[in-house]
Amino acid sequence: ARHAAEMAATKLSGDLRKHAAIAALKKVEEAGRALKTAQKNLADGKGGEADVQKAQAAFEAVGETYEPLRRDYEGKQAELAGGQKES
């Protein structure tokens, strides 16, 4: 039984390393940087309100994609932590 639990934990750990939430988080971070750049450009008189709105929409879109992945990732993380406490 212990071997099965260890194998499950190893598989779950591997799944977490390759989880789609990690790639999605990178997209959220990139969109956040693009939004900040657009806001700074607007403040500096280099860009328009439309650029900020476009960046804001892109940021919100990737955020909506990321959120369910984040919840799944955290659930698997909790499952892994719970499984390790039992052994």
mmCIF file of N, CA, C and O in Angstrom:
data_model
loop_
_atom_site.group_PDB
_atom_site.id
_atom_site.type_symbol
_atom_site.label_atom_id
_atom_site.label_comp_id
_atom_site.label_asym_id
_atom_site.label_seq_id
_atom_site.Cartn_x
_atom_site.Cartn_y
_atom_site.Cartn_z
ATOM 1 N N ALA A 1 0.830 -1.188 0.000
ATOM 2 C CA ALA A 1 0.000 0.000 0.000
ATOM 3 C C ALA A 1 0.886 1.268 0.000
ATOM 4 O O ALA A 1 0.559 2.237 -0.660
ATOM 5 N N ARG A 2 1.980 1.191 0.730
ATOM 6 C CA ARG A 2 2.866 2.354 0.778
ATOM 7 C C ARG A 2 3.463 2.639 -0.595
ATOM 8 O O ARG A 2 3.579 3.796 -1.001
ATOM 9 N N HIS A 3 3.821 1.551 -1.312
ATOM 10 C CA HIS A 3 4.395 1.718 -2.641
ATOM 11 C C HIS A 3 3.385 2.394 -3.572
ATOM 12 O O HIS A 3 3.754 3.301 -4.336
ATOM 13 N N ALA A 4 2.153 1.985 -3.501
ATOM 14 C CA ALA A 4 1.114 2.582 -4.353
ATOM 15 C C ALA A 4 0.951 4.063 -4.031
ATOM 16 O O ALA A 4 0.790 4.889 -4.939
ATOM 17 N N ALA A 5 0.995 4.398 -2.760
ATOM 18 C CA ALA A 5 0.865 5.805 -2.354
ATOM 19 C C ALA A 5 2.054 6.620 -2.852
ATOM 20 O O ALA A 5 1.897 7.750 -3.321
ATOM 21 N N GLU A 6 3.252 6.036 -2.764
ATOM 22 C CA GLU A 6 4.444 6.734 -3.240
ATOM 23 C C GLU A 6 4.401 6.930 -4.754
ATOM 24 O O GLU A 6 4.779 7.991 -5.263
ATOM 25 N N MET A 7 3.920 5.923 -5.482
ATOM 26 C CA MET A 7 3.806 6.034 -6.935
ATOM 27 C C MET A 7 2.784 7.108 -7.314
ATOM 28 O O MET A 7 3.016 7.890 -8.237
ATOM 29 N N ALA A 8 1.668 7.145 -6.600
ATOM 30 C CA ALA A 8 0.646 8.163 -6.864
ATOM 31 C C ALA A 8 1.203 9.555 -6.597
ATOM 32 O O ALA A 8 0.957 10.498 -7.356
ATOM 33 N N ALA A 9 1.965 9.693 -5.510
ATOM 34 C CA ALA A 9 2.557 10.988 -5.172
ATOM 35 C C ALA A 9 3.572 11.412 -6.233
ATOM 36 O O ALA A 9 3.639 12.580 -6.620
ATOM 37 N N THR A 10 4.346 10.457 -6.731
ATOM 38 C CA THR A 10 5.331 10.755 -7.770
ATOM 39 C C THR A 10 4.637 11.207 -9.047
ATOM 40 O O THR A 10 5.048 12.180 -9.687
ATOM 41 N N LYS A 11 3.564 10.510 -9.433
ATOM 42 C CA LYS A 11 2.816 10.880 -10.636
ATOM 43 C C LYS A 11 2.198 12.266 -10.464
ATOM 44 O O LYS A 11 2.275 13.102 -11.356
ATOM 45 N N LEU A 12 1.607 12.517 -9.306
ATOM 46 C CA LEU A 12 0.973 13.802 -9.046
ATOM 47 C C LEU A 12 2.004 14.928 -9.068
ATOM 48 O O LEU A 12 1.768 15.996 -9.633
ATOM 49 N N SER A 13 3.159 14.665 -8.504
ATOM 50 C CA SER A 13 4.235 15.658 -8.500
ATOM 51 C C SER A 13 4.672 15.976 -9.932
ATOM 52 O O SER A 13 4.872 17.136 -10.284
ATOM 53 N N GLY A 14 4.780 14.953 -10.758
ATOM 54 C CA GLY A 14 5.134 15.153 -12.162
ATOM 55 C C GLY A 14 4.057 15.931 -12.894
ATOM 56 O O GLY A 14 4.351 16.805 -13.716
ATOM 57 N N ASP A 15 2.793 15.609 -12.605
ATOM 58 C CA ASP A 15 1.678 16.330 -13.224
ATOM 59 C C ASP A 15 1.727 17.811 -12.866
ATOM 60 O O ASP A 15 1.444 18.665 -13.703
ATOM 61 N N LEU A 16 2.075 18.122 -11.640
ATOM 62 C CA LEU A 16 2.143 19.519 -11.210
ATOM 63 C C LEU A 16 3.234 20.276 -11.961
ATOM 64 O O LEU A 16 3.057 21.429 -12.336
ATOM 65 N N ARG A 17 4.365 19.608 -12.179
ATOM 66 C CA ARG A 17 5.479 20.266 -12.886
ATOM 67 C C ARG A 17 5.102 20.627 -14.317
ATOM 68 O O ARG A 17 5.610 21.593 -14.873
ATOM 69 N N LYS A 18 4.205 19.816 -14.927
ATOM 70 C CA LYS A 18 3.828 20.043 -16.323
ATOM 71 C C LYS A 18 2.440 20.665 -16.447
ATOM 72 O O LYS A 18 1.901 20.750 -17.539
ATOM 73 N N HIS A 19 1.860 21.103 -15.351
ATOM 74 C CA HIS A 19 0.476 21.584 -15.351
ATOM 75 C C HIS A 19 0.313 22.814 -16.240
ATOM 76 O O HIS A 19 1.188 23.677 -16.312
ATOM 77 N N ALA A 20 -0.820 22.883 -16.913
ATOM 78 C CA ALA A 20 -1.118 23.995 -17.822
ATOM 79 C C ALA A 20 -1.181 25.338 -17.096
ATOM 80 O O ALA A 20 -0.987 26.387 -17.714
ATOM 81 N N ALA A 21 -1.431 25.326 -15.797
ATOM 82 C CA ALA A 21 -1.512 26.576 -15.039
ATOM 83 C C ALA A 21 -0.184 27.321 -15.053
ATOM 84 O O ALA A 21 -0.159 28.550 -15.019
ATOM 85 N N ILE A 22 0.902 26.607 -15.129
ATOM 86 C CA ILE A 22 2.220 27.251 -15.124
ATOM 87 C C ILE A 22 2.409 28.077 -16.390
ATOM 88 O O ILE A 22 2.819 29.240 -16.338
ATOM 89 N N ALA A 23 2.067 27.506 -17.542
ATOM 90 C CA ALA A 23 2.175 28.241 -18.801
ATOM 91 C C ALA A 23 1.173 29.396 -18.829
ATOM 92 O O ALA A 23 1.494 30.493 -19.302
ATOM 93 N N ALA A 24 -0.020 29.146 -18.301
ATOM 94 C CA ALA A 24 -1.049 30.194 -18.283
ATOM 95 C C ALA A 24 -0.621 31.355 -17.391
ATOM 96 O O ALA A 24 -0.883 32.516 -17.710
ATOM 97 N N LEU A 25 0.048 31.046 -16.284
ATOM 98 C CA LEU A 25 0.517 32.108 -15.395
ATOM 99 C C LEU A 25 1.524 32.999 -16.106
ATOM 100 O O LEU A 25 1.502 34.228 -15.956
ATOM 101 N N LYS A 26 2.381 32.400 -16.914
ATOM 102 C CA LYS A 26 3.350 33.193 -17.670
ATOM 103 C C LYS A 26 2.632 34.154 -18.617
ATOM 104 O O LYS A 26 3.039 35.306 -18.783
ATOM 105 N N LYS A 27 1.538 33.685 -19.232
ATOM 106 C CA LYS A 27 0.763 34.547 -20.129
ATOM 107 C C LYS A 27 0.107 35.685 -19.348
ATOM 108 O O LYS A 27 0.046 36.816 -19.831
ATOM 109 N N VAL A 28 -0.378 35.388 -18.132
ATOM 110 C CA VAL A 28 -0.977 36.424 -17.285
ATOM 111 C C VAL A 28 0.075 37.476 -16.933
ATOM 112 O O VAL A 28 -0.179 38.680 -17.002
ATOM 113 N N GLU A 29 1.262 37.009 -16.570
ATOM 114 C CA GLU A 29 2.337 37.937 -16.217
ATOM 115 C C GLU A 29 2.724 38.812 -17.414
ATOM 116 O O GLU A 29 2.930 40.025 -17.268
ATOM 117 N N GLU A 30 2.812 38.208 -18.603
ATOM 118 C CA GLU A 30 3.148 38.974 -19.808
ATOM 119 C C GLU A 30 2.069 40.020 -20.100
ATOM 120 O O GLU A 30 2.379 41.173 -20.422
ATOM 121 N N ALA A 31 0.801 39.606 -19.980
ATOM 122 C CA ALA A 31 -0.303 40.541 -20.231
ATOM 123 C C ALA A 31 -0.310 41.656 -19.195
ATOM 124 O O ALA A 31 -0.611 42.814 -19.516
ATOM 125 N N GLY A 32 0.050 41.331 -17.957
ATOM 126 C CA GLY A 32 0.131 42.341 -16.907
ATOM 127 C C GLY A 32 1.221 43.359 -17.205
ATOM 128 O O GLY A 32 1.024 44.569 -17.021
ATOM 129 N N ARG A 33 2.352 42.868 -17.689
ATOM 130 C CA ARG A 33 3.443 43.791 -18.057
ATOM 131 C C ARG A 33 3.024 44.674 -19.232
ATOM 132 O O ARG A 33 3.314 45.872 -19.252
ATOM 133 N N ALA A 34 2.329 44.088 -20.206
ATOM 134 C CA ALA A 34 1.872 44.865 -21.364
ATOM 135 C C ALA A 34 0.875 45.940 -20.926
ATOM 136 O O ALA A 34 0.903 47.066 -21.429
ATOM 137 N N LEU A 35 0.010 45.593 -19.981
ATOM 138 C CA LEU A 35 -0.958 46.564 -19.467
ATOM 139 C C LEU A 35 -0.243 47.704 -18.748
ATOM 140 O O LEU A 35 -0.546 48.880 -18.978
ATOM 141 N N LYS A 36 0.724 47.377 -17.906
ATOM 142 C CA LYS A 36 1.471 48.420 -17.200
ATOM 143 C C LYS A 36 2.213 49.325 -18.177
ATOM 144 O O LYS A 36 2.267 50.539 -17.997
ATOM 145 N N THR A 37 2.773 48.731 -19.219
ATOM 146 C CA THR A 37 3.477 49.520 -20.236
ATOM 147 C C THR A 37 2.506 50.459 -20.936
ATOM 148 O O THR A 37 2.811 51.645 -21.144
ATOM 149 N N ALA A 38 1.325 49.949 -21.296
ATOM 150 C CA ALA A 38 0.321 50.787 -21.968
ATOM 151 C C ALA A 38 -0.123 51.931 -21.055
ATOM 152 O O ALA A 38 -0.285 53.070 -21.508
ATOM 153 N N GLN A 39 -0.302 51.625 -19.759
ATOM 154 C CA GLN A 39 -0.707 52.666 -18.807
ATOM 155 C C GLN A 39 0.397 53.713 -18.649
ATOM 156 O O GLN A 39 0.122 54.911 -18.598
ATOM 157 N N LYS A 40 1.643 53.262 -18.602
ATOM 158 C CA LYS A 40 2.770 54.194 -18.472
ATOM 159 C C LYS A 40 2.884 55.060 -19.724
ATOM 160 O O LYS A 40 3.098 56.268 -19.628
ATOM 161 N N ASN A 41 2.729 54.428 -20.886
ATOM 162 C CA ASN A 41 2.798 55.186 -22.141
ATOM 163 C C ASN A 41 1.703 56.249 -22.195
ATOM 164 O O ASN A 41 1.946 57.366 -22.653
ATOM 165 N N LEU A 42 0.505 55.894 -21.725
ATOM 166 C CA LEU A 42 -0.598 56.854 -21.699
ATOM 167 C C LEU A 42 -0.245 58.024 -20.785
ATOM 168 O O LEU A 42 -0.430 59.187 -21.150
ATOM 169 N N ALA A 43 0.299 57.709 -19.623
ATOM 170 C CA ALA A 43 0.672 58.755 -18.668
ATOM 171 C C ALA A 43 1.778 59.651 -19.224
ATOM 172 O O ALA A 43 1.810 60.853 -18.952
ATOM 173 N N ASP A 44 2.661 59.057 -20.028
ATOM 174 C CA ASP A 44 3.773 59.817 -20.617
ATOM 175 C C ASP A 44 3.376 60.506 -21.918
ATOM 176 O O ASP A 44 4.210 61.138 -22.560
ATOM 177 N N GLY A 45 2.119 60.345 -22.334
ATOM 178 C CA GLY A 45 1.651 60.970 -23.561
ATOM 179 C C GLY A 45 2.085 60.244 -24.822
ATOM 180 O O GLY A 45 2.028 60.789 -25.912
ATOM 181 N N LYS A 46 2.535 58.995 -24.693
ATOM 182 C CA LYS A 46 3.032 58.247 -25.846
ATOM 183 C C LYS A 46 1.983 57.324 -26.453
ATOM 184 O O LYS A 46 2.176 56.814 -27.547
ATOM 185 N N GLY A 47 0.934 57.040 -25.719
ATOM 186 C CA GLY A 47 -0.067 56.102 -26.214
ATOM 187 C C GLY A 47 -1.453 56.641 -25.971
ATOM 188 O O GLY A 47 -1.632 57.676 -25.328
ATOM 189 N N GLY A 48 -2.434 55.910 -26.471
ATOM 190 C CA GLY A 48 -3.811 56.348 -26.320
ATOM 191 C C GLY A 48 -4.592 55.467 -25.365
ATOM 192 O O GLY A 48 -4.134 54.398 -24.958
ATOM 193 N N GLU A 49 -5.771 55.941 -25.033
ATOM 194 C CA GLU A 49 -6.672 55.190 -24.157
ATOM 195 C C GLU A 49 -7.037 53.842 -24.781
ATOM 196 O O GLU A 49 -7.199 52.848 -24.082
ATOM 197 N N ALA A 50 -7.142 53.799 -26.109
ATOM 198 C CA ALA A 50 -7.485 52.555 -26.799
ATOM 199 C C ALA A 50 -6.430 51.476 -26.551
ATOM 200 O O ALA A 50 -6.768 50.296 -26.417
ATOM 201 N N ASP A 51 -5.161 51.891 -26.481
ATOM 202 C CA ASP A 51 -4.088 50.923 -26.205
ATOM 203 C C ASP A 51 -4.248 50.318 -24.816
ATOM 204 O O ASP A 51 -4.056 49.116 -24.628
ATOM 205 N N VAL A 52 -4.618 51.161 -23.861
ATOM 206 C CA VAL A 52 -4.814 50.685 -22.489
ATOM 207 C C VAL A 52 -6.019 49.742 -22.435
ATOM 208 O O VAL A 52 -5.957 48.681 -21.811
ATOM 209 N N GLN A 53 -7.094 50.116 -23.109
ATOM 210 C CA GLN A 53 -8.292 49.271 -23.111
ATOM 211 C C GLN A 53 -8.023 47.922 -23.764
ATOM 212 O O GLN A 53 -8.479 46.885 -23.279
ATOM 213 N N LYS A 54 -7.251 47.931 -24.843
ATOM 214 C CA LYS A 54 -6.901 46.680 -25.521
ATOM 215 C C LYS A 54 -6.045 45.793 -24.602
ATOM 216 O O LYS A 54 -6.281 44.584 -24.491
ATOM 217 N N ALA A 55 -5.077 46.394 -23.932
ATOM 218 C CA ALA A 55 -4.218 45.647 -23.016
ATOM 219 C C ALA A 55 -5.021 45.123 -21.823
ATOM 220 O O ALA A 55 -4.809 44.002 -21.361
ATOM 221 N N GLN A 56 -5.965 45.939 -21.334
ATOM 222 C CA GLN A 56 -6.818 45.530 -20.216
ATOM 223 C C GLN A 56 -7.682 44.333 -20.625
ATOM 224 O O GLN A 56 -7.821 43.373 -19.867
ATOM 225 N N ALA A 57 -8.247 44.384 -21.820
ATOM 226 C CA ALA A 57 -9.083 43.281 -22.316
ATOM 227 C C ALA A 57 -8.264 42.001 -22.464
ATOM 228 O O ALA A 57 -8.727 40.904 -22.101
ATOM 229 N N ALA A 58 -7.042 42.126 -22.966
ATOM 230 C CA ALA A 58 -6.170 40.958 -23.117
ATOM 231 C C ALA A 58 -5.818 40.375 -21.755
ATOM 232 O O ALA A 58 -5.820 39.150 -21.569
ATOM 233 N N PHE A 59 -5.538 41.253 -20.794
ATOM 234 C CA PHE A 59 -5.206 40.818 -19.436
ATOM 235 C C PHE A 59 -6.384 40.067 -18.811
ATOM 236 O O PHE A 59 -6.213 39.001 -18.213
ATOM 237 N N GLU A 60 -7.577 40.602 -18.967
ATOM 238 C CA GLU A 60 -8.766 39.953 -18.416
ATOM 239 C C GLU A 60 -9.027 38.608 -19.094
ATOM 240 O O GLU A 60 -9.410 37.641 -18.437
ATOM 241 N N ALA A 61 -8.804 38.529 -20.392
ATOM 242 C CA ALA A 61 -9.033 37.281 -21.121
ATOM 243 C C ALA A 61 -8.096 36.173 -20.648
ATOM 244 O O ALA A 61 -8.540 35.042 -20.404
ATOM 245 N N VAL A 62 -6.818 36.480 -20.501
ATOM 246 C CA VAL A 62 -5.895 35.440 -20.037
ATOM 247 C C VAL A 62 -6.157 35.106 -18.573
ATOM 248 O O VAL A 62 -5.979 33.965 -18.158
ATOM 249 N N GLY A 63 -6.620 36.087 -17.811
ATOM 250 C CA GLY A 63 -6.975 35.824 -16.422
ATOM 251 C C GLY A 63 -8.135 34.848 -16.300
ATOM 252 O O GLY A 63 -8.135 33.961 -15.444
ATOM 253 N N GLU A 64 -9.126 35.000 -17.178
ATOM 254 C CA GLU A 64 -10.268 34.088 -17.170
ATOM 255 C C GLU A 64 -9.852 32.670 -17.551
ATOM 256 O O GLU A 64 -10.397 31.700 -17.051
ATOM 257 N N THR A 65 -8.897 32.550 -18.431
ATOM 258 C CA THR A 65 -8.379 31.234 -18.819
ATOM 259 C C THR A 65 -7.562 30.634 -17.677
ATOM 260 O O THR A 65 -7.641 29.434 -17.408
ATOM 261 N N TYR A 66 -6.801 31.469 -17.006
ATOM 262 C CA TYR A 66 -5.896 31.007 -15.955
ATOM 263 C C TYR A 66 -6.625 30.555 -14.695
ATOM 264 O O TYR A 66 -6.236 29.563 -14.074
ATOM 265 N N GLU A 67 -7.672 31.253 -14.315
ATOM 266 C CA GLU A 67 -8.305 31.015 -13.012
ATOM 267 C C GLU A 67 -8.737 29.555 -12.790
ATOM 268 O O GLU A 67 -8.404 28.975 -11.752
ATOM 269 N N PRO A 68 -9.462 28.903 -13.704
ATOM 270 C CA PRO A 68 -9.823 27.504 -13.449
ATOM 271 C C PRO A 68 -8.604 26.581 -13.400
ATOM 272 O O PRO A 68 -8.581 25.609 -12.629
ATOM 273 N N LEU A 69 -7.579 26.901 -14.188
ATOM 274 C CA LEU A 69 -6.351 26.108 -14.149
ATOM 275 C C LEU A 69 -5.658 26.262 -12.795
ATOM 276 O O LEU A 69 -5.128 25.297 -12.249
ATOM 277 N N ARG A 70 -5.667 27.484 -12.272
ATOM 278 C CA ARG A 70 -5.053 27.743 -10.965
ATOM 279 C C ARG A 70 -5.753 26.936 -9.875
ATOM 280 O O ARG A 70 -5.116 26.316 -9.028
ATOM 281 N N ARG A 71 -7.096 26.930 -9.918
ATOM 282 C CA ARG A 71 -7.846 26.175 -8.909
ATOM 283 C C ARG A 71 -7.535 24.679 -8.991
ATOM 284 O O ARG A 71 -7.355 24.020 -7.973
ATOM 285 N N ASP A 72 -7.442 24.153 -10.214
ATOM 286 C CA ASP A 72 -7.110 22.742 -10.395
ATOM 287 C C ASP A 72 -5.712 22.446 -9.864
ATOM 288 O O ASP A 72 -5.486 21.464 -9.159
ATOM 289 N N TYR A 73 -4.763 23.325 -10.187
ATOM 290 C CA TYR A 73 -3.377 23.165 -9.734
ATOM 291 C C TYR A 73 -3.311 23.160 -8.209
ATOM 292 O O TYR A 73 -2.680 22.294 -7.609
ATOM 293 N N GLU A 74 -3.982 24.124 -7.590
ATOM 294 C CA GLU A 74 -3.968 24.194 -6.125
ATOM 295 C C GLU A 74 -4.638 22.977 -5.504
ATOM 296 O O GLU A 74 -4.208 22.498 -4.451
ATOM 297 N N GLY A 75 -5.677 22.459 -6.141
ATOM 298 C CA GLY A 75 -6.329 21.247 -5.644
ATOM 299 C C GLY A 75 -5.384 20.057 -5.682
ATOM 300 O O GLY A 75 -5.308 19.272 -4.729
ATOM 301 N N LYS A 76 -4.641 19.933 -6.774
ATOM 302 C CA LYS A 76 -3.678 18.835 -6.889
ATOM 303 C C LYS A 76 -2.530 19.016 -5.905
ATOM 304 O O LYS A 76 -2.024 18.050 -5.348
ATOM 305 N N GLN A 77 -2.140 20.271 -5.689
ATOM 306 C CA GLN A 77 -1.089 20.555 -4.712
ATOM 307 C C GLN A 77 -1.537 20.122 -3.319
ATOM 308 O O GLN A 77 -0.775 19.505 -2.577
ATOM 309 N N ALA A 78 -2.779 20.452 -2.980
ATOM 310 C CA ALA A 78 -3.318 20.076 -1.673
ATOM 311 C C ALA A 78 -3.427 18.555 -1.546
ATOM 312 O O ALA A 78 -3.144 17.985 -0.489
ATOM 313 N N GLU A 79 -3.817 17.917 -2.641
ATOM 314 C CA GLU A 79 -3.919 16.448 -2.653
ATOM 315 C C GLU A 79 -2.554 15.825 -2.420
ATOM 316 O O GLU A 79 -2.417 14.885 -1.640
ATOM 317 N N LEU A 80 -1.538 16.375 -3.068
ATOM 318 C CA LEU A 80 -0.170 15.877 -2.895
ATOM 319 C C LEU A 80 0.301 16.089 -1.460
ATOM 320 O O LEU A 80 0.863 15.202 -0.849
ATOM 321 N N ALA A 81 0.043 17.283 -0.921
ATOM 322 C CA ALA A 81 0.446 17.577 0.460
ATOM 323 C C ALA A 81 -0.282 16.641 1.432
ATOM 324 O O ALA A 81 0.319 16.143 2.386
ATOM 325 N N GLY A 82 -1.545 16.398 1.199
ATOM 326 C CA GLY A 82 -2.315 15.492 2.064
ATOM 327 C C GLY A 82 -1.792 14.073 1.985
ATOM 328 O O GLY A 82 -1.687 13.388 2.995
ATOM 329 N N GLY A 83 -1.422 13.636 0.800
ATOM 330 C CA GLY A 83 -0.897 12.291 0.619
ATOM 331 C C GLY A 83 0.467 12.120 1.279
ATOM 332 O O GLY A 83 0.790 11.075 1.808
ATOM 333 N N GLN A 84 1.265 13.159 1.275
ATOM 334 C CA GLN A 84 2.587 13.072 1.887
ATOM 335 C C GLN A 84 2.499 13.064 3.413
ATOM 336 O O GLN A 84 3.312 12.446 4.080
ATOM 337 N N LYS A 85 1.484 13.718 3.973
ATOM 338 C CA LYS A 85 1.323 13.732 5.419
ATOM 339 C C LYS A 85 0.928 12.351 5.936
ATOM 340 O O LYS A 85 1.271 11.976 7.036
ATOM 341 N N GLU A 86 0.168 11.600 5.092
ATOM 342 C CA GLU A 86 -0.302 10.290 5.501
ATOM 343 C C GLU A 86 0.807 9.278 5.549
ATOM 344 O O GLU A 86 0.758 8.325 6.305
ATOM 345 N N SER A 87 1.864 9.410 4.727
ATOM 346 C CA SER A 87 2.909 8.404 4.698
ATOM 347 C C SER A 87 3.897 8.543 5.805
ATOM 348 O O SER A 87 3.946 9.380 6.592
#
